[in-house]
Amino acid sequence: MENLLKDILKTCYPYTGQGKVANYIPQLAKADVTEFGISVMTEDGVIHNAGDSDKKFTMQSIVKPMILLMALLDQGEECVRRLVGVEATGKPFDAFNYSDQALKSEHINPMINTGSIALCTLIKGETYLEKFNRLLELTRKMADNPSLEIDRDVYLSEKETGNKNRALAYMLKAYGMLHDDVEEVLDCYFRACSISVTSVDLAKIGFTLANRGKNLQTGEQMFPEKYARDINAVLMTCGMYDGSGEFALNVGVPAKSGVGGGIMAIVPHRMGIGMYSPALDGKGNSVAGIKALEMLSEHLDLSIF
Ligand code: GLU
C-alpha cells in the first residue's frame, strides 16, 4: 500500500502547481503549495502514509460533517431536518443568491456555509465557547487524538475578514432561522473551521464514518449507525461543493473537502482517507488531492457504484 501511495503522489505531484491557495482568509494564503500528503486507514486498523502526512492544516469545511453529527447527537434527526435540508444546491459553498424568495430550510444543506452556521445553533452548551469545546472533544475522539487544537492565527484571520459569513448569518436571522447573536454563533463556526489536523487525523475520522460509528480498536459505538449512514449520504451528494457530481463519477465515495487544502474520503466498511495539498480549483477543491483520489479509486476499485 505504501508503495502505491508513493507512486500516486509522484504521478500527481505536477498538479500541486495547478490551482491557487485560498486567499480570502489571508492566513491561508501562506500555505506551501509543494506540500502533498496522503494517509489511508484500512479495515485492519493500520495507517499507511506517504508524503507530507505530518503537515498540519486547518479543517475548514471538513469540520462540517462533525458539526452535523454533533447537532444530530444533541437534538435528533427531526430537529436537524426541520432547520436544514439535504439537497445539493449546485452553488458555491458561500453563495447567498438564493433567488428572490424567502429562505427556507429546504434551500440549504449541512455542507454549505449557511447550513453549517445554522447547525452550530443546535449544539448544546451554555455558551458558544462551550458548544465549540464539545465539538472539539467529539473531533478529538474520532481522530483518536486528544491534542487537536485550533490554529489561532487562522481563526483570528477568518474572524477579522469573514464578512461573507456574517452576511449569510444575518440572512438566516432575517428569515427566522437563527435566533442567537450572530457574532457568537460565528465565533463557534470560525473556531471549528480552524481546528488543525494532519492527513492521519482525517484518515482516522473518516474511518469512524466508514465503520458506521464504531471504534475499531475498542469496539465502542461512538454514535448511532444511522447517523453515519446519513452523513455519508449527504457527503456523497454535497461534500465536494458544486463539484460533487463530477467527484461521484470519477472517485465514487463520500468525501468532504476544505479550502485549507484537505480532503477526507470515506470508503464504507473499507477505508478512511486523508489528503493534503493546498492549491485549489475554482470550486475550492484541492486539485492534486482530487487527482490522487481518482488514481487511488481506480487502482483499488473504491467506487461504491
Ligand atoms: N472557513 C471557511 C469559510 O467559511 C470554510 C470554507 C470551506 O472550507 O469551504 O469560508
Short mmCIF file of C-alpha atoms in Angstrom, two decimals, residues 176-299:
data_model
loop_
_atom_site.label_atom_id
_atom_site.label_comp_id
_atom_site.label_asym_id
_atom_site.label_seq_id
_atom_site.Cartn_x
_atom_site.Cartn_y
_atom_site.Cartn_z
CA GLY A 176 -36.14 33.46 11.35
CA MET A 177 -33.71 30.54 11.07
CA LEU A 178 -31.14 31.86 13.55
CA HIS A 179 -32.09 33.48 16.85
CA ASP A 180 -28.83 33.94 18.74
CA ASP A 181 -26.22 36.66 18.50
CA VAL A 182 -24.58 36.41 15.05
CA GLU A 183 -21.03 37.12 16.30
CA GLU A 184 -21.29 34.44 18.97
CA VAL A 185 -22.59 31.82 16.52
CA LEU A 186 -19.87 32.73 14.01
CA ASP A 187 -17.19 32.57 16.69
CA CYS A 188 -18.08 28.89 17.19
CA TYR A 189 -18.11 28.32 13.41
CA PHE A 190 -14.76 30.10 12.83
CA ARG A 191 -13.11 28.18 15.67
CA ALA A 192 -14.46 24.91 14.24
CA CYS A 193 -13.05 25.68 10.77
CA SER A 194 -9.66 26.43 12.38
CA ILE A 195 -9.14 23.04 14.02
CA SER A 196 -5.66 21.99 12.95
CA VAL A 197 -5.15 18.41 11.72
CA THR A 198 -2.86 16.19 9.64
CA SER A 199 -3.89 13.76 6.91
CA VAL A 200 -3.54 11.00 9.53
CA ASP A 201 -6.24 12.65 11.69
CA LEU A 202 -8.55 12.89 8.67
CA ALA A 203 -7.97 9.22 7.78
CA LYS A 204 -8.97 8.22 11.33
CA ILE A 205 -12.03 10.47 11.45
CA GLY A 206 -13.03 9.18 8.00
CA PHE A 207 -12.61 5.62 9.17
CA THR A 208 -15.11 6.06 12.03
CA LEU A 209 -17.66 7.19 9.42
CA ALA A 210 -16.69 4.30 7.10
CA ASN A 211 -17.11 1.91 10.05
CA ARG A 212 -20.56 3.35 10.85
CA GLY A 213 -19.58 4.97 14.12
CA LYS A 214 -17.78 2.02 15.66
CA ASN A 215 -14.27 2.44 17.05
CA LEU A 216 -12.22 -0.37 15.53
CA GLN A 217 -9.87 -0.75 18.49
CA THR A 218 -12.29 -0.57 21.40
CA GLY A 219 -15.47 -1.74 19.68
CA GLU A 220 -17.27 1.27 21.20
CA GLN A 221 -20.24 2.51 19.17
CA MET A 222 -19.39 6.23 19.31
CA PHE A 223 -22.59 7.37 17.60
CA PRO A 224 -25.60 5.64 16.05
CA GLU A 225 -25.01 3.77 12.79
CA LYS A 226 -27.91 5.63 11.22
CA TYR A 227 -26.13 8.98 11.69
CA ALA A 228 -23.02 7.66 9.93
CA ARG A 229 -25.16 6.47 7.02
CA ASP A 230 -26.96 9.80 6.81
CA ILE A 231 -23.74 11.83 6.94
CA ASN A 232 -22.09 9.65 4.28
CA ALA A 233 -25.14 10.07 2.05
CA VAL A 234 -25.07 13.86 2.42
CA LEU A 235 -21.32 13.87 1.73
CA MET A 236 -21.85 11.83 -1.42
CA THR A 237 -24.19 14.44 -2.89
CA CYS A 238 -22.91 17.68 -1.32
CA GLY A 239 -19.43 17.08 0.15
CA MET A 240 -17.25 18.33 -2.70
CA TYR A 241 -19.02 21.67 -3.17
CA ASP A 242 -20.52 22.17 -6.61
CA GLY A 243 -18.05 19.57 -7.92
CA SER A 244 -19.78 16.70 -6.08
CA GLY A 245 -21.33 15.18 -9.24
CA GLU A 246 -18.02 15.04 -11.07
CA PHE A 247 -16.35 13.56 -7.97
CA ALA A 248 -19.09 10.91 -7.72
CA LEU A 249 -18.34 9.87 -11.31
CA ASN A 250 -14.56 9.89 -11.03
CA VAL A 251 -13.93 8.73 -7.45
CA GLY A 252 -17.30 7.43 -6.29
CA VAL A 253 -17.08 7.66 -2.49
CA PRO A 254 -18.42 10.11 0.11
CA ALA A 255 -15.89 12.87 0.79
CA LYS A 256 -15.51 16.37 2.20
CA SER A 257 -13.02 18.97 1.12
CA GLY A 258 -11.99 22.23 2.74
CA VAL A 259 -10.39 25.43 1.47
CA GLY A 260 -7.35 24.67 3.65
CA GLY A 261 -6.47 22.03 1.02
CA GLY A 262 -7.59 18.92 2.87
CA ILE A 263 -9.93 16.18 1.69
CA MET A 264 -11.41 13.44 3.87
CA ALA A 265 -12.78 10.47 1.93
CA ILE A 266 -14.83 7.59 3.29
CA VAL A 267 -14.91 4.17 1.69
CA PRO A 268 -17.79 2.46 3.52
CA HIS A 269 -16.61 -0.59 5.52
CA ARG A 270 -13.13 -0.38 3.98
CA MET A 271 -11.15 2.82 4.49
CA GLY A 272 -10.76 6.33 5.80
CA ILE A 273 -8.56 8.55 3.64
CA GLY A 274 -6.93 11.91 4.44
CA MET A 275 -5.33 14.07 1.74
CA TYR A 276 -3.49 17.37 1.83
CA SER A 277 -2.40 19.65 -1.00
CA PRO A 278 -3.33 23.33 -0.61
CA ALA A 279 -3.69 24.56 -4.21
CA LEU A 280 -7.41 24.63 -5.08
CA ASP A 281 -9.53 24.62 -8.22
CA GLY A 282 -12.15 27.32 -8.81
CA LYS A 283 -14.70 25.44 -6.67
CA GLY A 284 -12.47 25.14 -3.59
CA ASN A 285 -11.28 21.55 -4.02
CA SER A 286 -7.62 20.53 -3.86
CA VAL A 287 -6.52 19.90 -7.46
CA ALA A 288 -3.78 17.37 -6.72
CA GLY A 289 -5.88 15.85 -3.93
CA ILE A 290 -8.70 15.02 -6.32
CA LYS A 291 -6.30 13.63 -8.92
CA ALA A 292 -4.69 11.38 -6.30
CA LEU A 293 -8.08 10.14 -5.11
CA GLU A 294 -9.11 9.40 -8.70
CA MET A 295 -5.99 7.26 -9.15
CA LEU A 296 -6.40 5.51 -5.82
CA SER A 297 -10.04 4.75 -6.56
CA GLU A 298 -9.16 3.29 -9.92
CA HIS A 299 -6.32 1.16 -8.54
#
